[in-house]
PDB file of C-alpha atoms and ligand atoms in Angstrom:
ATOM      1  CA  MET F   1     138.515 148.259 257.263  1.00 67.00           C
ATOM      2  CA  THR F   2     140.899 145.334 257.899  1.00 83.00           C
ATOM      3  CA  ASP F   3     139.512 141.882 258.665  1.00 92.00           C
ATOM      4  CA  PRO F   4     139.280 141.108 262.385  1.00 97.00           C
ATOM      5  CA  ARG F   5     141.957 138.801 263.818  1.00 98.00           C
ATOM      6  CA  HIS F   6     139.957 135.723 264.754  1.00 98.00           C
ATOM      7  CA  PHE F   7     141.424 132.909 266.868  1.00 98.00           C
ATOM      8  CA  LEU F   8     139.375 129.957 265.645  1.00 98.00           C
ATOM      9  CA  ASP F   9     141.564 126.945 264.938  1.00 98.00           C
ATOM     10  CA  LEU F  10     145.274 126.268 265.083  1.00 98.00           C
ATOM     11  CA  ALA F  11     145.150 124.726 261.595  1.00 98.00           C
ATOM     12  CA  ALA F  12     144.157 128.096 260.140  1.00 96.00           C
ATOM     13  CA  MET F  13     146.885 130.052 261.933  1.00 98.00           C
ATOM     14  CA  GLU F  14     150.472 130.783 260.890  1.00 98.00           C
ATOM     15  CA  ALA F  15     153.043 128.854 262.948  1.00 98.00           C
ATOM     16  CA  ASP F  16     154.959 132.101 263.644  1.00 98.00           C
ATOM     17  CA  THR F  17     151.829 133.724 265.044  1.00 98.00           C
ATOM     18  CA  LEU F  18     151.184 130.792 267.362  1.00 98.00           C
ATOM     19  CA  ARG F  19     154.798 130.903 268.564  1.00 98.00           C
ATOM     20  CA  GLU F  20     154.420 134.653 269.170  1.00 98.00           C
ATOM     21  CA  ILE F  21     151.263 134.044 271.234  1.00 98.00           C
ATOM     22  CA  VAL F  22     152.857 131.338 273.406  1.00 98.00           C
ATOM     23  CA  ASP F  23     155.903 133.554 274.018  1.00 98.00           C
ATOM     24  CA  LEU F  24     153.664 136.495 274.864  1.00 97.00           C
ATOM     25  CA  GLY F  25     151.760 134.296 277.328  1.00 97.00           C
ATOM     26  CA  ALA F  26     155.067 133.443 279.018  1.00 97.00           C
ATOM     27  CA  ALA F  27     155.914 137.179 279.158  1.00 97.00           C
ATOM     28  CA  PHE F  28     152.573 137.878 280.843  1.00 97.00           C
ATOM     29  CA  LYS F  29     153.342 135.164 283.367  1.00 97.00           C
ATOM     30  CA  ARG F  30     156.815 136.616 284.082  1.00 97.00           C
ATOM     31  CA  GLY F  31     155.279 140.061 284.460  1.00 95.00           C
ATOM     32  CA  ASP F  32     157.523 141.461 281.730  1.00 95.00           C
ATOM     33  CA  ALA F  33     155.898 144.883 281.308  1.00 90.00           C
ATOM     34  CA  ASP F  34     158.018 145.820 278.258  1.00 91.00           C
ATOM     35  CA  ILE F  35     156.607 142.978 276.167  1.00 89.00           C
ATOM     36  CA  ALA F  36     153.278 142.414 277.917  1.00 85.00           C
ATOM     37  CA  PRO F  37     152.121 145.700 279.425  1.00 88.00           C
ATOM     38  CA  PRO F  38     149.497 145.446 282.166  1.00 85.00           C
ATOM     39  CA  GLY F  39     146.484 147.598 281.388  1.00 91.00           C
ATOM     40  CA  CYS F  40     146.988 147.234 277.633  1.00 94.00           C
ATOM     41  CA  LEU F  41     143.289 146.442 277.063  1.00 97.00           C
ATOM     42  CA  ALA F  42     141.903 149.347 279.117  1.00 97.00           C
ATOM     43  CA  GLY F  43     138.514 150.387 277.797  1.00 97.00           C
ATOM     44  CA  LYS F  44     138.010 147.144 275.824  1.00 98.00           C
ATOM     45  CA  THR F  45     135.140 144.732 276.419  1.00 98.00           C
ATOM     46  CA  LEU F  46     135.010 140.969 275.900  1.00 98.00           C
ATOM     47  CA  ALA F  47     131.649 139.202 275.428  1.00 98.00           C
ATOM     48  CA  MET F  48     131.606 135.480 276.211  1.00 98.00           C
ATOM     49  CA  ILE F  49     128.842 133.176 274.973  1.00 98.00           C
ATOM     50  CA  PHE F  50     128.645 129.777 276.655  1.00 97.00           C
ATOM     51  CA  GLU F  51     126.432 127.104 275.112  1.00 96.00           C
ATOM     52  CA  LYS F  52     128.170 124.526 277.324  1.00 96.00           C
ATOM     53  CA  PRO F  53     129.417 124.616 280.925  1.00 97.00           C
ATOM     54  CA  SER F  54     132.865 125.880 281.868  1.00 98.00           C
ATOM     55  CA  THR F  55     135.014 126.545 284.910  1.00 98.00           C
ATOM     56  CA  ARG F  56     138.520 127.299 283.590  1.00 98.00           C
ATOM     57  CA  THR F  57     137.629 129.028 280.330  1.00 98.00           C
ATOM     58  CA  ARG F  58     135.087 131.294 281.908  1.00 98.00           C
ATOM     59  CA  VAL F  59     137.133 132.304 284.941  1.00 98.00           C
ATOM     60  CA  SER F  60     140.497 132.613 283.184  1.00 98.00           C
ATOM     61  CA  PHE F  61     139.104 134.801 280.388  1.00 98.00           C
ATOM     62  CA  GLU F  62     137.203 136.983 282.834  1.00 98.00           C
ATOM     63  CA  VAL F  63     140.117 137.418 285.234  1.00 98.00           C
ATOM     64  CA  GLY F  64     142.592 137.861 282.370  1.00 98.00           C
ATOM     65  CA  MET F  65     140.528 140.557 280.677  1.00 98.00           C
ATOM     66  CA  LYS F  66     140.089 142.425 283.954  1.00 97.00           C
ATOM     67  CA  GLN F  67     143.808 142.188 284.764  1.00 97.00           C
ATOM     68  CA  LEU F  68     144.492 143.818 281.390  1.00 97.00           C
ATOM     69  CA  GLY F  69     142.189 146.705 282.274  1.00 97.00           C
ATOM     70  CA  GLY F  70     139.188 145.548 280.248  1.00 98.00           C
ATOM     71  CA  SER F  71     135.698 144.398 281.144  1.00 98.00           C
ATOM     72  CA  VAL F  72     133.589 141.331 280.411  1.00 98.00           C
ATOM     73  CA  VAL F  73     129.975 140.437 279.602  1.00 98.00           C
ATOM     74  CA  VAL F  74     129.014 136.764 280.066  1.00 98.00           C
ATOM     75  CA  LEU F  75     126.058 135.560 278.002  1.00 97.00           C
ATOM     76  CA  ALA F  76     124.015 132.363 278.102  1.00 93.00           C
ATOM     77  CA  PRO F  77     122.086 131.687 274.879  1.00 90.00           C
ATOM     78  CA  THR F  78     119.008 130.700 276.886  1.00 91.00           C
ATOM     79  CA  GLU F  79     118.920 134.239 278.247  1.00 91.00           C
ATOM     80  CA  MET F  80     119.549 135.838 274.844  1.00 94.00           C
ATOM     81  CA  GLN F  81     117.289 136.262 271.838  1.00 95.00           C
ATOM     82  CA  ILE F  82     119.304 133.445 270.167  1.00 92.00           C
ATOM     83  CA  GLY F  83     117.200 131.215 272.430  1.00 88.00           C
ATOM     84  CA  ARG F  84     114.092 132.619 270.705  1.00 93.00           C
ATOM     85  CA  GLY F  85     115.386 132.252 267.167  1.00 93.00           C
ATOM     86  CA  GLU F  86     117.495 135.339 266.485  1.00 96.00           C
ATOM     87  CA  THR F  87     120.244 134.220 264.139  1.00 96.00           C
ATOM     88  CA  ILE F  88     123.881 133.953 265.082  1.00 97.00           C
ATOM     89  CA  ALA F  89     124.644 136.264 262.152  1.00 97.00           C
ATOM     90  CA  ASP F  90     122.408 139.027 263.505  1.00 98.00           C
ATOM     91  CA  THR F  91     123.730 138.452 267.006  1.00 97.00           C
ATOM     92  CA  ALA F  92     127.276 138.836 265.655  1.00 98.00           C
ATOM     93  CA  ARG F  93     126.403 142.108 263.909  1.00 98.00           C
ATOM     94  CA  VAL F  94     124.796 143.525 267.039  1.00 98.00           C
ATOM     95  CA  LEU F  95     127.450 142.419 269.538  1.00 98.00           C
ATOM     96  CA  SER F  96     130.113 143.905 267.250  1.00 98.00           C
ATOM     97  CA  ARG F  97     128.553 147.342 267.841  1.00 98.00           C
ATOM     98  CA  TYR F  98     128.982 146.993 271.619  1.00 98.00           C
ATOM     99  CA  VAL F  99     132.074 144.940 272.356  1.00 98.00           C
ATOM    100  CA  ASP F 100     135.633 144.653 271.048  1.00 98.00           C
ATOM    101  CA  VAL F 101     136.072 140.874 271.038  1.00 98.00           C
ATOM    102  CA  ILE F 102     133.777 137.849 271.394  1.00 98.00           C
ATOM    103  CA  MET F 103     134.569 134.393 272.778  1.00 98.00           C
ATOM    104  CA  MET F 104     132.193 131.512 272.115  1.00 98.00           C
ATOM    105  CA  ARG F 105     131.955 127.962 273.479  1.00 98.00           C
ATOM    106  CA  THR F 106     129.456 126.169 271.293  1.00 97.00           C
ATOM    107  CA  ILE F 107     127.596 122.918 270.817  1.00 95.00           C
ATOM    108  CA  ASN F 108     127.846 123.411 267.057  1.00 95.00           C
ATOM    109  CA  ALA F 109     131.020 124.499 265.272  1.00 97.00           C
ATOM    110  CA  GLY F 110     128.791 126.045 262.587  1.00 97.00           C
ATOM    111  CA  ASN F 111     127.616 128.614 265.144  1.00 97.00           C
ATOM    112  CA  LEU F 112     131.196 129.700 265.736  1.00 98.00           C
ATOM    113  CA  ARG F 113     131.810 129.964 261.983  1.00 98.00           C
ATOM    114  CA  ASP F 114     128.679 132.082 261.552  1.00 97.00           C
ATOM    115  CA  LEU F 115     129.716 134.297 264.430  1.00 98.00           C
ATOM    116  CA  ALA F 116     133.167 134.827 262.903  1.00 98.00           C
ATOM    117  CA  ASN F 117     131.756 135.392 259.414  1.00 98.00           C
ATOM    118  CA  TYR F 118     129.372 138.121 260.509  1.00 98.00           C
ATOM    119  CA  ALA F 119     131.207 139.751 263.427  1.00 98.00           C
ATOM    120  CA  THR F 120     133.296 142.815 262.645  1.00 98.00           C
ATOM    121  CA  VAL F 121     135.355 142.241 265.811  1.00 98.00           C
ATOM    122  CA  PRO F 122     137.669 139.297 266.577  1.00 98.00           C
ATOM    123  CA  VAL F 123     136.076 135.986 267.575  1.00 98.00           C
ATOM    124  CA  ILE F 124     137.827 133.427 269.806  1.00 98.00           C
ATOM    125  CA  ASN F 125     137.008 129.702 269.889  1.00 98.00           C
ATOM    126  CA  GLY F 126     136.393 128.742 273.521  1.00 98.00           C
ATOM    127  CA  LEU F 127     135.778 125.052 272.551  1.00 98.00           C
ATOM    128  CA  THR F 128     133.684 123.234 269.992  1.00 98.00           C
ATOM    129  CA  ASP F 129     133.084 119.509 269.581  1.00 97.00           C
ATOM    130  CA  GLN F 130     135.965 119.622 267.117  1.00 97.00           C
ATOM    131  CA  SER F 131     138.629 121.764 268.727  1.00 98.00           C
ATOM    132  CA  HIS F 132     139.910 123.643 271.760  1.00 98.00           C
ATOM    133  CA  PRO F 133     142.724 125.912 270.581  1.00 98.00           C
ATOM    134  CA  CYS F 134     142.975 128.149 273.694  1.00 98.00           C
ATOM    135  CA  GLN F 135     143.745 125.031 275.723  1.00 98.00           C
ATOM    136  CA  LEU F 136     146.611 124.049 273.433  1.00 98.00           C
ATOM    137  CA  MET F 137     148.276 127.454 273.756  1.00 98.00           C
ATOM    138  CA  ALA F 138     148.363 126.877 277.522  1.00 99.00           C
ATOM    139  CA  ASP F 139     149.505 123.260 277.043  1.00 99.00           C
ATOM    140  CA  VAL F 140     152.463 124.155 274.814  1.00 99.00           C
ATOM    141  CA  MET F 141     153.397 126.955 277.208  1.00 98.00           C
ATOM    142  CA  THR F 142     153.251 124.517 280.138  1.00 99.00           C
ATOM    143  CA  PHE F 143     155.389 121.883 278.429  1.00 99.00           C
ATOM    144  CA  GLU F 144     158.004 124.483 277.519  1.00 98.00           C
ATOM    145  CA  GLU F 145     158.209 126.038 280.979  1.00 98.00           C
ATOM    146  CA  HIS F 146     159.029 122.580 282.396  1.00 98.00           C
ATOM    147  CA  ARG F 147     161.090 121.027 279.609  1.00 98.00           C
ATOM    148  CA  GLY F 148     162.191 123.732 277.133  1.00 98.00           C
ATOM    149  CA  PRO F 149     161.277 123.892 273.440  1.00 98.00           C
ATOM    150  CA  ILE F 150     158.584 121.402 272.437  1.00 98.00           C
ATOM    151  CA  ALA F 151     159.879 121.139 268.848  1.00 98.00           C
ATOM    152  CA  GLY F 152     161.258 117.647 268.234  1.00 98.00           C
ATOM    153  CA  LYS F 153     159.730 116.202 271.409  1.00 98.00           C
ATOM    154  CA  ILE F 154     157.280 113.273 271.584  1.00 98.00           C
ATOM    155  CA  VAL F 155     153.755 113.723 272.948  1.00 99.00           C
ATOM    156  CA  ALA F 156     151.599 110.613 273.426  1.00 99.00           C
ATOM    157  CA  TRP F 157     147.831 110.566 273.783  1.00 98.00           C
ATOM    158  CA  SER F 158     145.930 107.671 275.351  1.00 98.00           C
ATOM    159  CA  GLY F 159     142.137 107.820 275.351  1.00 98.00           C
ATOM    160  CA  ASP F 160     139.215 109.195 273.389  1.00 98.00           C
ATOM    161  CA  GLY F 161     139.887 110.652 269.919  1.00 98.00           C
ATOM    162  CA  ASN F 162     138.044 113.863 270.752  1.00 98.00           C
ATOM    163  CA  ASN F 163     138.314 117.631 270.218  1.00 98.00           C
ATOM    164  CA  MET F 164     141.545 117.765 272.231  1.00 98.00           C
ATOM    165  CA  VAL F 165     143.152 115.137 269.999  1.00 98.00           C
ATOM    166  CA  THR F 166     142.330 117.162 266.901  1.00 98.00           C
ATOM    167  CA  THR F 167     143.868 120.248 268.443  1.00 98.00           C
ATOM    168  CA  TRP F 168     146.980 118.364 269.623  1.00 98.00           C
ATOM    169  CA  VAL F 169     147.478 117.134 266.032  1.00 98.00           C
ATOM    170  CA  GLN F 170     147.182 120.704 264.770  1.00 98.00           C
ATOM    171  CA  ALA F 171     149.637 121.895 267.438  1.00 98.00           C
ATOM    172  CA  ALA F 172     152.099 119.126 266.530  1.00 98.00           C
ATOM    173  CA  VAL F 173     152.199 120.426 262.956  1.00 98.00           C
ATOM    174  CA  LYS F 174     152.477 124.084 263.939  1.00 98.00           C
ATOM    175  CA  PHE F 175     155.058 123.647 266.740  1.00 98.00           C
ATOM    176  CA  GLY F 176     157.030 120.784 265.155  1.00 98.00           C
ATOM    177  CA  PHE F 177     156.682 117.976 267.691  1.00 98.00           C
ATOM    178  CA  GLU F 178     155.739 114.323 267.206  1.00 98.00           C
ATOM    179  CA  ILE F 179     152.270 113.178 268.255  1.00 98.00           C
ATOM    180  CA  ARG F 180     151.435 109.527 268.861  1.00 98.00           C
ATOM    181  CA  LEU F 181     147.774 108.750 269.367  1.00 98.00           C
ATOM    182  CA  ALA F 182     146.398 105.633 271.040  1.00 98.00           C
ATOM    183  CA  CYS F 183     142.615 105.260 270.875  1.00 98.00           C
ATOM    184  CA  PRO F 184     140.187 102.383 270.325  1.00 98.00           C
ATOM    185  CA  ASP F 185     138.907 102.313 266.744  1.00 98.00           C
ATOM    186  CA  GLU F 186     135.375 103.084 267.874  1.00 97.00           C
ATOM    187  CA  PHE F 187     136.586 106.378 269.349  1.00 98.00           C
ATOM    188  CA  ALA F 188     139.412 107.100 266.923  1.00 98.00           C
ATOM    189  CA  PRO F 189     140.313 110.561 265.686  1.00 97.00           C
ATOM    190  CA  SER F 190     138.758 111.286 262.318  1.00 95.00           C
ATOM    191  CA  ARG F 191     140.595 110.164 259.188  1.00 97.00           C
ATOM    192  CA  GLU F 192     140.444 113.796 258.023  1.00 97.00           C
ATOM    193  CA  VAL F 193     142.404 114.956 261.077  1.00 97.00           C
ATOM    194  CA  LEU F 194     145.099 112.291 260.668  1.00 98.00           C
ATOM    195  CA  ASP F 195     145.384 113.006 256.946  1.00 98.00           C
ATOM    196  CA  TRP F 196     145.589 116.757 257.541  1.00 98.00           C
ATOM    197  CA  GLY F 197     148.415 116.226 260.030  1.00 98.00           C
ATOM    198  CA  ARG F 198     150.416 114.031 257.692  1.00 97.00           C
ATOM    199  CA  GLU F 199     149.757 116.132 254.582  1.00 98.00           C
ATOM    200  CA  ASN F 200     151.031 119.148 256.463  1.00 98.00           C
ATOM    201  CA  GLY F 201     154.300 117.500 257.397  1.00 97.00           C
ATOM    202  CA  GLY F 202     153.321 116.386 260.887  1.00 97.00           C
ATOM    203  CA  ALA F 203     154.824 113.337 262.584  1.00 98.00           C
ATOM    204  CA  VAL F 204     151.446 111.800 263.460  1.00 98.00           C
ATOM    205  CA  THR F 205     150.935 108.128 264.258  1.00 98.00           C
ATOM    206  CA  TYR F 206     147.834 106.246 265.327  1.00 98.00           C
ATOM    207  CA  THR F 207     147.600 102.917 267.137  1.00 98.00           C
ATOM    208  CA  ASN F 208     145.185 100.994 269.350  1.00 98.00           C
ATOM    209  CA  ASP F 209     148.024 100.183 271.751  1.00 98.00           C
ATOM    210  CA  PRO F 210     148.662 102.760 274.496  1.00 98.00           C
ATOM    211  CA  LEU F 211     151.999 101.181 275.477  1.00 98.00           C
ATOM    212  CA  GLU F 212     153.267 101.518 271.927  1.00 98.00           C
ATOM    213  CA  ALA F 213     152.249 105.190 271.774  1.00 98.00           C
ATOM    214  CA  VAL F 214     153.624 106.117 275.172  1.00 98.00           C
ATOM    215  CA  SER F 215     156.932 104.257 274.850  1.00 98.00           C
ATOM    216  CA  GLY F 216     159.756 106.835 275.123  1.00 98.00           C
ATOM    217  CA  ALA F 217     157.384 109.840 275.143  1.00 98.00           C
ATOM    218  CA  ASP F 218     158.298 113.199 276.701  1.00 98.00           C
ATOM    219  CA  CYS F 219     154.722 113.919 277.645  1.00 99.00           C
ATOM    220  CA  VAL F 220     151.604 111.782 278.147  1.00 99.00           C
ATOM    221  CA  VAL F 221     148.206 113.408 277.687  1.00 99.00           C
ATOM    222  CA  THR F 222     144.630 112.334 278.097  1.00 98.00           C
ATOM    223  CA  ASP F 223     141.166 113.809 278.554  1.00 98.00           C
ATOM    224  CA  THR F 224     137.760 112.754 279.769  1.00 98.00           C
ATOM    225  CA  TRP F 225     136.190 109.721 278.090  1.00 98.00           C
ATOM    226  CA  VAL F 226     132.816 111.484 278.065  1.00 97.00           C
ATOM    227  CA  SER F 227     133.031 114.944 276.545  1.00 97.00           C
ATOM    228  CA  MET F 228     130.227 117.465 276.878  1.00 97.00           C
ATOM    229  CA  GLY F 229     127.438 116.282 274.591  1.00 95.00           C
ATOM    230  CA  ASP F 230     128.668 112.649 274.369  1.00 95.00           C
ATOM    231  CA  GLU F 231     126.106 109.923 274.919  1.00 94.00           C
ATOM    232  CA  ALA F 232     126.344 106.279 276.061  1.00 90.00           C
ATOM    233  CA  ALA F 233     128.763 107.092 278.858  1.00 94.00           C
ATOM    234  CA  ASP F 234     128.810 103.546 280.293  1.00 95.00           C
ATOM    235  CA  ARG F 235     129.674 102.001 276.959  1.00 96.00           C
ATOM    236  CA  ARG F 236     132.413 104.571 276.359  1.00 97.00           C
ATOM    237  CA  ARG F 237     133.936 103.851 279.789  1.00 97.00           C
ATOM    238  CA  LYS F 238     133.981 100.131 279.078  1.00 97.00           C
ATOM    239  CA  ILE F 239     135.672 100.456 275.696  1.00 98.00           C
ATOM    240  CA  LEU F 240     138.138 103.079 276.857  1.00 98.00           C
ATOM    241  CA  ALA F 241     139.126 101.290 280.098  1.00 98.00           C
ATOM    242  CA  PRO F 242     142.434  99.923 278.677  1.00 98.00           C
ATOM    243  CA  TYR F 243     143.507 103.495 277.859  1.00 98.00           C
ATOM    244  CA  CYS F 244     143.626 104.724 281.468  1.00 98.00           C
ATOM    245  CA  VAL F 245     146.871 106.600 282.156  1.00 98.00           C
ATOM    246  CA  ASN F 246     148.124 104.793 285.257  1.00 98.00           C
ATOM    247  CA  ASP F 247     151.552 104.184 286.780  1.00 98.00           C
ATOM    248  CA  ARG F 248     152.174 101.209 284.526  1.00 98.00           C
ATOM    249  CA  LEU F 249     151.536 103.246 281.389  1.00 98.00           C
ATOM    250  CA  MET F 250     153.553 106.232 282.649  1.00 98.00           C
ATOM    251  CA  SER F 251     156.509 103.955 283.348  1.00 98.00           C
ATOM    252  CA  ALA F 252     156.752 103.220 279.605  1.00 98.00           C
ATOM    253  CA  ALA F 253     157.369 106.914 278.881  1.00 98.00           C
ATOM    254  CA  LYS F 254     160.681 108.689 279.537  1.00 98.00           C
ATOM    255  CA  PRO F 255     161.470 108.764 283.272  1.00 98.00           C
ATOM    256  CA  ASP F 256     161.002 112.552 283.349  1.00 98.00           C
ATOM    257  CA  ALA F 257     157.873 112.541 281.141  1.00 98.00           C
ATOM    258  CA  LEU F 258     155.187 115.053 282.054  1.00 99.00           C
ATOM    259  CA  PHE F 259     151.525 114.170 282.491  1.00 99.00           C
ATOM    260  CA  MET F 260     148.997 116.673 281.134  1.00 98.00           C
ATOM    261  CA  HIS F 261     145.196 116.875 281.129  1.00 98.00           C
ATOM    262  CA  CYS F 262     143.049 119.843 280.117  1.00 98.00           C
ATOM    263  CA  LEU F 263     140.633 119.108 283.009  1.00 98.00           C
ATOM    264  CA  PRO F 264     138.040 118.416 284.296  1.00 98.00           C
ATOM    265  CA  ALA F 265     139.525 114.998 285.213  1.00 98.00           C
ATOM    266  CA  HIS F 266     137.903 111.798 286.411  1.00 98.00           C
ATOM    267  CA  ARG F 267     140.300 109.896 288.655  1.00 98.00           C
ATOM    268  CA  GLY F 268     139.901 106.162 288.203  1.00 98.00           C
ATOM    269  CA  GLU F 269     138.673 106.595 284.615  1.00 98.00           C
ATOM    270  CA  GLU F 270     141.009 108.239 282.078  1.00 98.00           C
ATOM    271  CA  VAL F 271     143.734 108.754 284.703  1.00 98.00           C
ATOM    272  CA  SER F 272     144.604 107.093 287.990  1.00 98.00           C
ATOM    273  CA  ALA F 273     144.729 109.272 291.097  1.00 98.00           C
ATOM    274  CA  SER F 274     148.396 108.304 291.497  1.00 98.00           C
ATOM    275  CA  VAL F 275     149.309 109.855 288.120  1.00 98.00           C
ATOM    276  CA  MET F 276     146.941 112.813 288.328  1.00 98.00           C
ATOM    277  CA  ASP F 277     148.255 113.789 291.771  1.00 98.00           C
ATOM    278  CA  GLY F 278     151.775 112.415 291.286  1.00 98.00           C
ATOM    279  CA  PRO F 279     155.123 114.139 290.690  1.00 98.00           C
ATOM    280  CA  GLN F 280     154.968 114.025 286.878  1.00 98.00           C
ATOM    281  CA  SER F 281     151.623 115.795 286.692  1.00 98.00           C
ATOM    282  CA  VAL F 282     151.641 119.470 285.655  1.00 98.00           C
ATOM    283  CA  VAL F 283     147.874 119.830 285.401  1.00 98.00           C
ATOM    284  CA  TRP F 284     147.593 122.783 287.797  1.00 98.00           C
ATOM    285  CA  ASP F 285     150.244 124.728 285.885  1.00 98.00           C
ATOM    286  CA  GLU F 286     148.295 123.907 282.732  1.00 98.00           C
ATOM    287  CA  ALA F 287     145.132 125.322 284.278  1.00 98.00           C
ATOM    288  CA  GLU F 288     146.964 128.442 285.474  1.00 98.00           C
ATOM    289  CA  ASN F 289     148.512 128.965 282.064  1.00 98.00           C
ATOM    290  CA  ARG F 290     145.074 129.309 280.494  1.00 98.00           C
ATOM    291  CA  LEU F 291     145.049 132.737 282.141  1.00 98.00           C
ATOM    292  CA  HIS F 292     148.427 133.852 280.767  1.00 98.00           C
ATOM    293  CA  ALA F 293     148.005 132.303 277.313  1.00 98.00           C
ATOM    294  CA  GLN F 294     144.557 133.829 276.869  1.00 98.00           C
ATOM    295  CA  LYS F 295     145.846 137.273 277.810  1.00 98.00           C
ATOM    296  CA  ALA F 296     148.222 136.784 274.899  1.00 97.00           C
ATOM    297  CA  ILE F 297     145.389 135.629 272.615  1.00 98.00           C
ATOM    298  CA  LEU F 298     143.242 138.638 273.571  1.00 98.00           C
ATOM    299  CA  THR F 299     146.148 141.024 273.041  1.00 97.00           C
ATOM    300  CA  TRP F 300     146.967 139.482 269.665  1.00 98.00           C
ATOM    301  CA  CYS F 301     143.320 139.575 268.539  1.00 98.00           C
ATOM    302  CA  LEU F 302     143.064 143.227 269.509  1.00 97.00           C
ATOM    303  CA  GLY F 303     146.316 144.102 267.765  1.00 91.00           C
TER     304      GLY F 303
HETATM  305  N1   CP P 401     139.803 122.824 280.123  1.00 85.78           N
HETATM  306  C1   CP P 401     138.691 123.569 280.034  1.00 85.78           C
HETATM  307  O1   CP P 401     138.399 124.189 279.000  1.00 85.78           O
HETATM  308  O2   CP P 401     137.958 123.627 281.156  1.00 85.78           O
HETATM  309  P1   CP P 401     136.488 124.232 281.320  1.00 85.78           P
HETATM  310  O3   CP P 401     135.540 123.334 280.599  1.00 85.78           O
HETATM  311  O4   CP P 401     136.263 124.254 282.809  1.00 85.78           O
HETATM  312  O5   CP P 401     136.483 125.621 280.736  1.00 85.78           O
HETATM  313  N1  NVA P 402     136.867 116.976 275.578  1.00 85.78           N
HETATM  314  C1  NVA P 402     136.286 117.762 276.638  1.00 85.78           C
HETATM  315  C2  NVA P 402     137.152 118.946 276.940  1.00 85.78           C
HETATM  316  C3  NVA P 402     136.682 119.772 278.101  1.00 85.78           C
HETATM  317  C4  NVA P 402     137.533 120.975 278.344  1.00 85.78           C
HETATM  318  C5  NVA P 402     134.898 118.203 276.245  1.00 85.78           C
HETATM  319  O1  NVA P 402     134.700 118.624 275.098  1.00 85.78           O
HETATM  320  O2  NVA P 402     133.980 118.110 277.067  1.00 85.78           O
END
């Protein structure tokens, strides 16, 4: 039996495979039936385990799977035997006898690893505290549909050094674009992430100065200052206040720079309403592209 095709982290994936997935997502969006046949997952079932809330991930996976002819089971750990101490490993073995692919959003990346280690079907990372790879497939797809190939372009991040930052660094290496990160030291990306990016040939820079990072960028990205599970929200907001993506910061980027945000957004915190709802913002395309990109991920995982 061949190993299942997991989609866990961009760092662990071949660059060619990631390119194939983004292109397949675009084919799904175009409705190109030769490359991306509708109904190609007929008879297949996706199980989704959510240990944290979700709007986009839940709905886009469910709708995507159904549009491909498959079905979905949504599971909350509190309603499963996991909540009463059944191990993730045993849960993985059992679910693998019922379903064809499992997606998990977890409070603990170790749970996802256990699931992938013991499942005999593909496992997809639907967000951990450390990464959010499905989101980045949609983000790269969105950039490219507006501005062409992302390779060689400059993406600037201003805000918290969170799970999205890690995944943007991984994407920069795999898709060949430059990533400039601006975060306060207290909420900086981990040294391990920056080192990994540089050791793997990535153009990755880190500064405390958002203007420096954003200057001349093709795309400006941010995310909430208070991720799911983060504590001390008031303190975080105070320290991160200078990193708000507002009109002044956007004006330092290229005149046609895009603004991206994985959502949910908090206008007046990490982004001003004028940028979020302004002409450079492509956040709704980004949200839509979760659907198309994840159809491609599901199709790739299921061969
Ligand atoms: N961007 C994203 O993953 O959104 P949800 O938390 O709503 O799934
Ligand atoms: N950084 C955010 C992303 C939400 C999609 C979080 O982890 O809560």
